[in-house]
Coordinates of C-alpha atoms in Angstrom, one line a residue:
Chain D
M112 CA -76.7 -109.1 27.6
L113 CA -75.9 -106.5 30.0
Q114 CA -74.3 -107.7 33.6
I115 CA -73.7 -105.1 36.3
E116 CA -72.0 -106.3 39.1
G117 CA -71.2 -104.8 42.4
L118 CA -71.0 -101.3 40.6
T119 CA -70.1 -98.7 43.1
M120 CA -69.3 -95.1 42.2
R121 CA -68.1 -92.4 45.0
Y122 CA -67.7 -88.9 43.7
P123 CA -64.4 -87.0 44.7
T124 CA -66.6 -85.2 46.9
G125 CA -67.0 -88.1 49.2
D126 CA -70.9 -88.6 47.8
L127 CA -72.0 -92.5 47.3
A128 CA -73.7 -92.4 44.1
L129 CA -74.1 -95.8 43.5
D130 CA -73.5 -98.6 46.4
N131 CA -72.8 -102.0 44.8
V132 CA -75.6 -102.3 42.5
D133 CA -76.2 -105.7 40.7
L134 CA -78.4 -105.6 37.5
T135 CA -78.9 -107.8 34.8
V136 CA -80.7 -106.7 31.3
E137 CA -81.5 -109.7 29.0
R138 CA -81.6 -109.1 25.4
G139 CA -84.2 -107.2 24.1
Q140 CA -85.5 -106.3 27.7
V141 CA -86.7 -102.5 28.4
I142 CA -86.1 -101.6 32.0
A143 CA -87.5 -98.6 33.7
L144 CA -85.1 -97.1 36.1
I145 CA -87.2 -94.9 38.7
G146 CA -86.0 -92.8 41.9
P147 CA -85.8 -89.6 43.4
S148 CA -83.6 -86.9 42.3
G149 CA -80.1 -87.7 43.5
A150 CA -81.0 -91.4 43.7
G151 CA -78.0 -92.2 41.1
K152 CA -79.7 -93.3 37.8
S153 CA -77.9 -90.9 35.8
T154 CA -74.7 -92.1 37.3
L155 CA -75.7 -95.6 36.8
I156 CA -76.3 -95.4 32.9
R157 CA -73.3 -93.0 32.7
C158 CA -70.9 -95.7 34.3
V159 CA -72.4 -98.3 31.6
N160 CA -70.6 -96.3 28.6
R161 CA -68.2 -94.7 31.1
L162 CA -69.0 -91.1 30.4
V163 CA -68.3 -91.4 34.2
E164 CA -65.7 -93.7 35.7
P165 CA -67.3 -96.3 38.3
T166 CA -65.2 -96.6 41.3
A167 CA -65.6 -100.4 41.7
G168 CA -67.6 -103.3 40.2
S169 CA -68.0 -105.2 36.7
I170 CA -70.2 -104.2 33.6
R171 CA -70.2 -106.9 31.2
L172 CA -71.4 -106.5 27.8
G173 CA -71.5 -110.1 26.4
D174 CA -68.5 -111.3 27.6
I175 CA -66.4 -108.1 28.1
D176 CA -66.0 -105.9 30.9
I177 CA -66.3 -102.1 30.0
V178 CA -64.8 -101.2 33.4
R179 CA -61.5 -102.7 32.5
M180 CA -61.3 -101.6 29.0
G181 CA -58.5 -99.4 27.5
R182 CA -59.6 -96.3 25.5
T183 CA -59.6 -97.6 21.7
S184 CA -61.9 -100.7 23.0
L185 CA -64.0 -98.2 25.0
R186 CA -64.5 -96.3 21.6
R187 CA -65.4 -99.4 19.7
T188 CA -67.6 -100.6 22.7
R189 CA -69.4 -97.2 22.9
R190 CA -70.7 -97.9 19.4
R191 CA -72.9 -100.5 20.7
L192 CA -74.6 -98.3 23.5
G193 CA -76.7 -95.6 22.0
M194 CA -77.6 -93.0 24.5
I195 CA -80.5 -90.6 24.4
F196 CA -80.5 -87.4 26.5
Q197 CA -82.6 -85.4 28.8
E198 CA -81.9 -82.1 27.1
Y199 CA -81.4 -83.6 23.9
A200 CA -77.8 -82.9 23.3
L201 CA -77.8 -82.3 19.8
V202 CA -75.2 -80.2 18.1
E203 CA -77.2 -77.1 17.9
R204 CA -75.4 -75.7 15.0
L205 CA -75.8 -78.6 12.8
S206 CA -78.6 -80.1 10.6
V207 CA -80.9 -82.7 11.4
M208 CA -78.8 -85.0 9.0
E209 CA -75.4 -84.0 10.3
N210 CA -76.9 -84.9 13.8
V211 CA -78.2 -88.0 12.7
L212 CA -74.9 -89.0 11.0
S213 CA -73.0 -88.3 13.9
G214 CA -74.3 -91.5 15.2
R215 CA -71.7 -93.1 12.6
L216 CA -68.7 -91.3 13.7
G217 CA -67.5 -94.4 15.5
Y218 CA -67.4 -96.1 12.3
V219 CA -66.1 -93.5 10.0
G220 CA -62.5 -92.1 9.8
F221 CA -61.6 -88.2 10.7
W222 CA -61.6 -87.1 7.3
R223 CA -64.4 -88.6 6.2
S224 CA -66.6 -87.5 9.2
Y225 CA -65.1 -83.9 8.6
L226 CA -65.6 -83.5 4.7
R227 CA -69.3 -85.1 5.5
R228 CA -68.8 -87.9 3.1
Y229 CA -70.4 -90.7 4.7
P230 CA -70.9 -94.1 3.0
Q231 CA -74.0 -94.1 1.0
S232 CA -75.1 -97.2 3.3
D233 CA -74.9 -94.8 6.0
I234 CA -77.0 -92.0 4.4
D235 CA -79.6 -94.4 3.3
E236 CA -80.2 -95.7 7.0
A237 CA -80.2 -91.9 8.2
F238 CA -83.0 -91.5 5.9
R239 CA -84.7 -94.6 7.2
L240 CA -84.6 -94.1 10.6
L241 CA -85.8 -90.0 9.6
E242 CA -88.6 -91.2 8.2
R243 CA -89.4 -94.0 11.0
V244 CA -89.1 -91.1 13.8
G245 CA -91.6 -88.8 11.5
L246 CA -88.9 -86.3 10.7
D247 CA -87.9 -87.2 6.9
H248 CA -89.3 -83.5 5.7
M249 CA -86.8 -82.0 8.1
V250 CA -83.3 -83.3 6.9
D251 CA -81.8 -80.0 6.3
K252 CA -83.2 -77.9 9.4
R253 CA -80.7 -77.0 11.8
A254 CA -81.1 -78.9 15.5
D255 CA -81.6 -75.2 17.1
A256 CA -84.9 -74.7 14.8
L257 CA -86.7 -77.8 16.2
S258 CA -89.3 -78.3 18.8
G259 CA -88.3 -80.2 22.0
G260 CA -90.3 -83.4 20.9
Q261 CA -88.5 -83.1 17.4
R262 CA -85.1 -82.9 18.8
Q263 CA -85.5 -85.8 21.0
R264 CA -86.8 -87.8 17.7
V265 CA -83.6 -86.4 16.3
G266 CA -81.7 -87.7 19.4
I267 CA -83.4 -91.3 19.1
A268 CA -82.4 -91.5 15.4
R269 CA -79.1 -90.7 16.3
A270 CA -78.5 -93.3 18.7
L271 CA -79.9 -96.1 16.7
M272 CA -77.7 -94.8 13.7
Q273 CA -75.1 -96.5 16.1
N274 CA -76.5 -99.8 15.4
P275 CA -76.5 -100.5 19.2
D276 CA -77.4 -103.5 21.3
I277 CA -78.6 -101.8 24.3
L278 CA -80.2 -98.2 24.6
L279 CA -79.1 -95.9 27.7
V280 CA -81.8 -93.4 27.9
D281 CA -81.5 -90.5 30.5
E282 CA -84.7 -89.1 31.2
P283 CA -86.2 -88.6 27.6
T284 CA -89.7 -86.9 28.6
A285 CA -88.3 -84.6 31.3
S286 CA -88.1 -81.5 29.2
L287 CA -91.3 -82.6 27.1
D288 CA -95.3 -81.8 27.5
P289 CA -97.5 -84.8 28.8
K290 CA -98.2 -85.9 25.4
T291 CA -95.0 -85.5 23.5
S292 CA -93.8 -87.6 26.5
R293 CA -96.3 -90.3 25.7
Q294 CA -95.5 -90.3 21.8
I295 CA -91.5 -90.4 22.8
M296 CA -92.0 -93.1 25.2
R297 CA -93.7 -95.2 22.5
L298 CA -91.3 -94.6 19.8
I299 CA -88.4 -95.7 22.2
T300 CA -90.2 -98.9 23.4
G301 CA -92.0 -99.4 19.8
L302 CA -88.1 -99.3 18.2
C303 CA -86.7 -101.7 20.7
R304 CA -89.3 -104.0 20.3
E305 CA -88.9 -103.8 16.3
R306 CA -85.1 -104.2 16.8
G307 CA -84.8 -106.3 19.6
L308 CA -82.7 -103.8 21.6
G309 CA -82.3 -103.6 25.5
A310 CA -82.8 -100.4 27.3
I311 CA -82.4 -98.7 30.7
I312 CA -84.7 -95.7 30.6
N313 CA -84.3 -93.3 33.6
I314 CA -87.3 -91.9 34.3
H315 CA -89.5 -89.1 36.7
D316 CA -92.8 -90.0 35.8
V317 CA -93.7 -93.4 37.5
P318 CA -97.3 -93.7 35.6
L319 CA -95.5 -93.1 32.1
A320 CA -93.1 -95.9 33.3
M321 CA -95.6 -98.0 34.1
Q322 CA -97.3 -97.9 31.1
F323 CA -94.6 -98.7 28.7
V324 CA -92.4 -101.1 30.3
E325 CA -92.6 -104.8 31.6
R326 CA -89.7 -104.4 34.1
I327 CA -89.3 -101.6 36.8
V328 CA -86.2 -100.8 38.9
G329 CA -86.2 -98.5 42.1
L330 CA -83.1 -96.8 43.3
R331 CA -82.8 -94.7 46.2
A332 CA -79.4 -93.6 47.8
G333 CA -77.9 -95.8 45.1
E334 CA -79.3 -99.2 46.2
I335 CA -82.2 -100.9 44.0
V336 CA -85.0 -101.5 46.4
Y337 CA -87.4 -102.7 43.9
D338 CA -87.2 -104.7 41.0
G339 CA -90.1 -106.6 39.1
P340 CA -93.2 -106.0 36.9
P341 CA -95.2 -102.5 37.1
S342 CA -98.1 -104.5 38.4
G343 CA -96.0 -105.6 41.9
L344 CA -95.2 -101.8 42.3
D345 CA -97.5 -100.7 45.3
D346 CA -97.6 -97.8 47.7
A347 CA -95.5 -99.6 50.1
H348 CA -92.9 -99.7 47.0
L349 CA -93.2 -96.0 46.2
T350 CA -92.7 -95.3 49.8
E351 CA -89.6 -97.0 50.0
I352 CA -88.3 -95.4 46.8
Y353 CA -89.4 -92.0 47.1
G354 CA -90.2 -91.9 50.8
E355 CA -93.8 -90.9 52.5
E356 CA -96.2 -89.5 50.5
D357 CA -100.2 -90.0 49.4
W358 CA -99.9 -92.2 46.3
S359 CA -103.5 -93.0 45.4
G360 CA -103.6 -90.0 43.2
T361 CA -100.5 -91.4 40.9
R362 CA -102.6 -94.7 40.7
A363 CA -105.7 -93.1 39.4
A364 CA -104.2 -90.9 36.9
D365 CA -102.7 -94.0 35.7
R366 CA -105.9 -95.5 35.0
E367 CA -107.2 -92.4 33.0
E368 CA -104.0 -92.6 31.2
E369 CA -104.4 -96.2 30.1
A370 CA -107.3 -95.4 28.5
D371 CA -106.1 -92.3 26.6
A372 CA -103.1 -94.5 25.5
A373 CA -105.2 -97.2 23.8
K374 CA -106.7 -94.2 21.6
A375 CA -103.3 -92.5 21.0
D376 CA -102.0 -95.9 20.1
A377 CA -104.6 -96.5 17.4
A378 CA -103.6 -92.9 16.1
L379 CA -99.7 -93.9 16.1
K380 CA -100.5 -97.1 14.1
V381 CA -102.0 -94.7 11.3
A382 CA -99.3 -92.2 11.7
A383 CA -96.7 -94.7 10.9
R384 CA -97.6 -94.8 7.7
V385 CA -98.3 -91.1 7.1
D386 CA -96.1 -88.1 8.1
L387 CA -96.0 -86.0 11.2
P388 CA -98.5 -83.1 10.7
E389 CA -101.2 -85.9 10.0
M390 CA -100.3 -87.6 13.5
K391 CA -101.0 -84.7 15.3
K392 CA -104.5 -84.2 13.8
V393 CA -105.2 -87.8 14.5
A394 CA -104.0 -88.0 18.3
A395 CA -105.6 -84.5 19.1
S396 CA -109.0 -86.1 17.8
Chain G
M286 CA -76.6 -60.2 61.0
P287 CA -79.0 -58.1 58.9
V288 CA -82.0 -59.4 60.8
T289 CA -82.7 -57.6 64.3
Q290 CA -85.6 -57.8 66.8
I291 CA -87.4 -54.6 67.3
D292 CA -90.2 -55.0 69.8
D293 CA -91.1 -58.5 68.6
R294 CA -90.8 -57.4 64.8
K295 CA -88.0 -58.4 62.4
V296 CA -86.3 -55.6 60.7
W297 CA -84.3 -56.7 57.7
Q298 CA -81.5 -54.6 56.3
R299 CA -79.3 -55.4 53.8
R300 CA -76.2 -54.8 55.8
D301 CA -75.4 -54.2 59.5
R302 CA -73.9 -51.2 61.1
A303 CA -70.2 -52.4 60.8
Q304 CA -70.3 -53.4 57.5
Q305 CA -71.9 -49.9 56.4
L306 CA -69.2 -48.1 58.6
R307 CA -66.5 -50.0 56.4
I308 CA -67.9 -49.4 53.2
W309 CA -68.3 -45.9 54.0
L310 CA -64.8 -45.6 55.2
G311 CA -63.6 -47.1 52.1
W312 CA -65.2 -44.6 50.0
L313 CA -63.5 -41.7 52.4
V314 CA -60.0 -43.1 51.7
G315 CA -60.5 -43.4 47.8
V316 CA -61.8 -39.9 47.6
A317 CA -58.9 -38.5 50.0
L318 CA -56.3 -40.7 47.5
F319 CA -57.9 -39.2 44.5
M320 CA -57.7 -35.7 45.7
V321 CA -53.9 -36.1 46.5
C322 CA -53.1 -37.4 43.3
W323 CA -54.8 -34.6 41.7
E324 CA -53.1 -31.9 43.7
Y325 CA -49.5 -33.4 43.0
I326 CA -50.4 -33.7 39.1
S327 CA -51.5 -30.0 39.3
R328 CA -48.0 -29.4 41.0
Q329 CA -46.1 -31.0 38.3
T330 CA -48.0 -29.1 35.5
I331 CA -46.4 -26.5 33.7
W332 CA -49.2 -24.0 33.1
I333 CA -48.0 -21.6 31.0
F334 CA -48.2 -24.4 28.2
V335 CA -51.8 -25.3 29.3
W336 CA -53.3 -21.8 29.3
D337 CA -52.3 -20.9 25.7
A338 CA -53.6 -24.3 24.4
P339 CA -56.6 -23.4 23.0
Q340 CA -54.8 -20.8 21.1
Q341 CA -52.3 -23.7 20.1
A342 CA -54.9 -26.0 19.3
F343 CA -56.7 -23.4 17.0
D344 CA -53.6 -22.6 15.3
M345 CA -52.7 -26.0 14.2
A346 CA -56.5 -26.5 13.1
R347 CA -56.0 -23.4 11.1
R348 CA -52.8 -25.2 9.6
M349 CA -54.7 -28.4 8.9
S350 CA -57.4 -27.0 7.1
N351 CA -57.4 -26.5 3.4
P352 CA -55.5 -29.9 2.7
P353 CA -53.7 -30.2 -0.4
W354 CA -56.1 -32.9 -2.2
G355 CA -53.7 -34.0 -4.8
Y356 CA -51.8 -35.9 -2.0
F357 CA -54.3 -38.3 -1.8
D358 CA -52.8 -40.0 -4.8
R359 CA -49.7 -40.5 -3.2
I360 CA -50.8 -42.3 -0.2
L361 CA -53.6 -44.6 -1.9
W362 CA -50.6 -47.4 -2.1
P363 CA -49.3 -47.1 1.4
M364 CA -52.7 -47.2 2.6
W365 CA -53.4 -50.6 0.5
D366 CA -50.1 -51.8 2.3
T367 CA -51.4 -50.7 5.7
I368 CA -54.5 -53.0 4.9
N369 CA -52.5 -55.8 3.6
M370 CA -50.4 -55.8 6.7
A371 CA -53.5 -55.9 8.9
T372 CA -55.0 -58.4 6.8
L373 CA -51.8 -60.9 6.4
G374 CA -50.5 -60.4 10.2
T375 CA -54.4 -60.9 11.2
L376 CA -54.5 -64.3 9.3
I377 CA -51.1 -65.7 10.7
G378 CA -52.3 -64.8 14.1
V379 CA -55.3 -66.8 14.0
V380 CA -53.8 -69.9 12.2
I381 CA -51.4 -69.9 15.4
A382 CA -53.8 -68.7 18.0
T383 CA -56.4 -71.1 17.2
P384 CA -54.6 -74.6 18.0
L385 CA -53.3 -72.6 21.0
A386 CA -56.6 -72.0 22.4
F387 CA -57.3 -75.5 22.1
L388 CA -54.3 -76.5 24.2
A389 CA -55.1 -73.6 26.8
A390 CA -58.7 -74.3 27.4
W391 CA -59.1 -76.7 30.4
N392 CA -62.1 -78.5 28.7
T393 CA -59.9 -79.4 25.7
T394 CA -56.5 -79.8 26.7
P395 CA -54.5 -82.8 26.0
S396 CA -52.4 -82.1 29.4
R397 CA -53.2 -79.8 32.0
F398 CA -49.9 -79.4 33.8
V399 CA -47.3 -79.1 30.7
L400 CA -49.1 -77.6 27.7
R401 CA -51.8 -75.9 29.2
P402 CA -49.5 -73.4 31.4
L403 CA -47.3 -73.4 28.2
A404 CA -50.0 -72.2 26.0
L405 CA -51.3 -69.8 28.7
G406 CA -48.0 -68.3 28.7
I407 CA -47.4 -67.5 25.2
I408 CA -51.1 -65.9 25.1
V409 CA -50.1 -63.7 28.0
T410 CA -46.6 -62.9 26.5
S411 CA -48.2 -61.7 23.3
R412 CA -51.0 -59.8 24.9
S413 CA -48.8 -58.1 27.4
I414 CA -46.7 -56.5 24.6
N415 CA -48.1 -53.4 22.6
S416 CA -48.0 -54.2 18.8
L417 CA -46.1 -51.0 18.6
I418 CA -43.6 -52.2 20.8
W419 CA -43.4 -55.6 18.9
A420 CA -43.0 -53.5 15.8
L421 CA -39.9 -51.7 17.6
L422 CA -38.5 -54.8 18.2
L423 CA -38.7 -56.5 14.9
V424 CA -37.4 -53.3 12.8
L425 CA -34.3 -53.9 14.8
I426 CA -34.2 -57.4 13.9
L427 CA -35.6 -57.7 10.6
G428 CA -35.0 -54.1 9.3
P429 CA -37.6 -51.5 8.4
G430 CA -40.2 -52.8 6.2
L431 CA -43.9 -54.5 5.9
M432 CA -42.4 -57.7 6.9
A433 CA -41.8 -56.4 10.5
G434 CA -45.6 -54.6 10.6
I435 CA -47.1 -58.0 9.4
I436 CA -45.4 -60.1 12.1
A437 CA -45.6 -57.5 14.9
I438 CA -49.3 -57.7 14.2
A439 CA -49.4 -61.4 13.9
L440 CA -47.8 -61.5 17.3
R441 CA -50.2 -59.3 19.2
S442 CA -53.3 -60.9 17.5
I443 CA -51.9 -64.5 18.7
G444 CA -52.8 -63.3 22.5
F445 CA -55.9 -61.7 21.8
V446 CA -57.7 -64.0 19.7
G447 CA -56.2 -66.9 21.8
K448 CA -57.5 -65.4 25.0
L449 CA -60.8 -65.1 23.9
L450 CA -60.9 -68.1 21.7
Y451 CA -60.1 -70.2 24.8
E452 CA -62.7 -68.7 26.9
A453 CA -65.4 -69.5 24.3
I454 CA -64.3 -72.7 24.2
E455 CA -64.4 -73.0 28.0
E456 CA -68.0 -71.7 28.1
I457 CA -69.4 -74.5 25.7
D458 CA -72.3 -76.8 26.5
E459 CA -70.6 -80.1 27.8
N460 CA -73.8 -82.2 26.9
Q461 CA -73.2 -81.7 23.5
V462 CA -69.6 -82.8 23.6
E463 CA -70.7 -85.8 25.9
A464 CA -73.3 -87.0 23.5
I465 CA -70.8 -87.2 20.7
R466 CA -68.3 -88.8 22.9
A467 CA -71.1 -91.5 23.7
T468 CA -71.2 -92.6 20.0
G469 CA -67.8 -93.9 20.2
A470 CA -66.1 -91.0 18.3
A471 CA -62.3 -90.4 18.2
P472 CA -60.8 -87.1 20.3
T473 CA -60.6 -85.5 17.0
Q474 CA -64.0 -86.5 16.0
V475 CA -65.3 -84.8 19.2
L476 CA -63.5 -81.7 18.6
S477 CA -64.7 -81.3 15.2
Y478 CA -68.3 -82.5 15.9
G479 CA -68.8 -81.5 19.3
V480 CA -66.9 -78.6 20.1
W481 CA -66.2 -76.8 16.8
P482 CA -69.7 -76.0 15.9
Q483 CA -70.2 -74.4 19.1
I484 CA -67.4 -72.0 18.9
L485 CA -67.4 -71.1 15.3
P486 CA -69.6 -68.2 15.8
A487 CA -67.0 -66.7 18.5
F488 CA -64.0 -67.6 16.2
A489 CA -65.6 -65.7 13.4
G490 CA -66.5 -62.7 15.7
I491 CA -63.1 -62.4 17.1
S492 CA -60.9 -62.8 14.1
V493 CA -63.2 -59.9 12.2
Y494 CA -62.7 -57.9 15.1
R495 CA -59.1 -58.1 15.6
W496 CA -58.8 -57.6 12.0
D497 CA -60.6 -54.5 12.5
I498 CA -58.4 -53.6 15.5
N499 CA -55.0 -54.6 13.6
I500 CA -56.3 -52.0 10.4
R501 CA -56.2 -49.1 13.3
E502 CA -53.1 -50.4 15.0
A503 CA -51.2 -50.9 11.4
T504 CA -51.7 -47.3 10.6
I505 CA -49.1 -46.3 13.6
L506 CA -46.5 -48.8 13.0
G507 CA -45.0 -47.1 10.5
L508 CA -43.9 -44.5 13.0
V509 CA -41.4 -47.0 14.1
G510 CA -40.5 -47.9 10.5
A511 CA -42.4 -51.1 10.2
G512 CA -44.1 -50.0 6.8
G513 CA -47.6 -48.7 5.8
I514 CA -49.2 -45.1 6.1
G515 CA -47.3 -44.5 9.3
V516 CA -44.1 -43.9 7.4
Q517 CA -45.8 -41.0 5.5
L518 CA -47.5 -40.0 8.6
S519 CA -44.5 -39.3 10.3
A520 CA -42.4 -37.8 7.4
S521 CA -45.4 -35.4 7.1
V522 CA -45.5 -34.4 10.9
N523 CA -41.7 -34.2 11.1
S524 CA -41.6 -31.6 8.1
L525 CA -44.5 -29.6 9.6
A526 CA -46.8 -30.4 6.2
W527 CA -49.8 -30.2 8.4
G528 CA -52.0 -30.2 5.5
Q529 CA -50.9 -33.6 4.4
V530 CA -51.5 -34.6 7.9
S531 CA -54.9 -34.1 7.4
V532 CA -55.2 -35.7 4.4
I533 CA -53.8 -38.9 5.8
F534 CA -56.1 -38.6 9.0
I535 CA -59.2 -38.2 6.6
A536 CA -57.7 -41.4 4.5
I537 CA -57.4 -43.4 7.9
L538 CA -60.9 -42.5 9.1
L539 CA -62.5 -43.6 5.5
T540 CA -60.6 -47.0 6.1
V541 CA -61.6 -47.6 9.4
V542 CA -65.5 -47.0 8.8
V543 CA -65.3 -49.3 5.9
S544 CA -63.5 -51.7 8.1
E545 CA -65.8 -51.5 10.6
W546 CA -68.9 -51.9 8.0
V547 CA -67.2 -55.1 6.6
S548 CA -66.9 -56.7 10.4
A549 CA -70.1 -56.0 11.3
K550 CA -71.5 -57.5 8.3
V551 CA -69.4 -60.6 8.7
R552 CA -70.4 -61.0 12.4
H553 CA -74.0 -60.5 11.3
A554 CA -73.7 -63.3 8.6
I555 CA -72.2 -66.2 10.5
I556 CA -74.3 -65.7 13.8

């Protein structure tokens, strides 16, 4: 589906952020990209939708090369790449509905979007997604009135409004508390499964990544140093990615979290049919 | 080197001796310069006029007291003209300044080496000339009247609104813009969704603030023949009708108070 080959990115300051990276994401496959700060995780996913211009290499989506694309076809291709941001990146002064509908900007003309006259099918889809992420009661709230977890749900709905093939997810949980982090990760991976979406998720939290995805890619100083299932990621690999450290705590926490997750998972299944306050109650019990 | 070693203890000071000395020297030069200037001004002043200043001021106050309130009816219409002049001038200024600000901000300009310097040049030119001077020029070109006043105010407002607005544009959160760009939005849509909502409060605040300033400036443009209450003011001063002058002052004061109240309300409502 997405094929990255020989991707190299050197910043104008001379720093090499990515060094000849090869990575293939199969259709419907969710990948967690782990690595220390500055390893090039953000740069990698920003190269995919060319918010950052790569220096060399190719990124093929199906059989088109994103790197060598002109402006107009780049805009058309960006619609297929949904992006979710660490600090949510919602337009703070717009309402939840406007933020979600902004996912359709690549499909509607300027005046339609300016006058907020989106096609009814888009509005139906927005309501459907808001219900799915548990925010259908907040349609008219302004984005800056929401909590972190709620904002990220709006961000997820906006990305899915694009009807993407792949999600590019940049540290979705870094600004959230542990419980909300789990809910958001579960929501993202659950939606990917439902819709058959591939995803690249940048994430700091290794146990969280191991809990939710089937493939982990470790990045260090712009190079891939691990690519495989979570079960294969041992202390030696973590040391290679992050440097020397006592990793035993990480894996103990991991086992505890798995037990927690099973409980919370049951709660979410109920919550999918009820609304958000209800979910909080169940998950807390 | 602010850290020094004294008997194997580390001593930290904010500045070392040389730095400290330079700062004292700077202050010394500053104070000396101030004294020299003071001395020069004092030598140039004709003190006879200054000594009787309290007397003169008292005399003028006496002549200005007991204003002829009936004159109020005669200045209502010019006052209304003044307000309209300020409002129309502000509107025209804002309409021209807004696109200029987008051209001048480095993060929204379509061309950094041609259009941006051009827009910045227009903004600086407009800012560097006071609206009274604009009015003076325009009265010569367009003839006396409200038209000259409106355009003078508009020309001065372009620079003010343009500068503050492009600074506001340069301070926006780029993440929000990036997120809109990532959806595949066209550049115009990025402006309307990613940038415009972020600068809306600044836009409203700046416009209303400039309108508020323009009302005060519009009151004096009449002194050079550009219409409004200033025409009456200059006529009254020239004919030494000090009572009328104080009626005009009171009318201006009331208008300014009302305009400040309105601008405070508007800014509050939008933010």
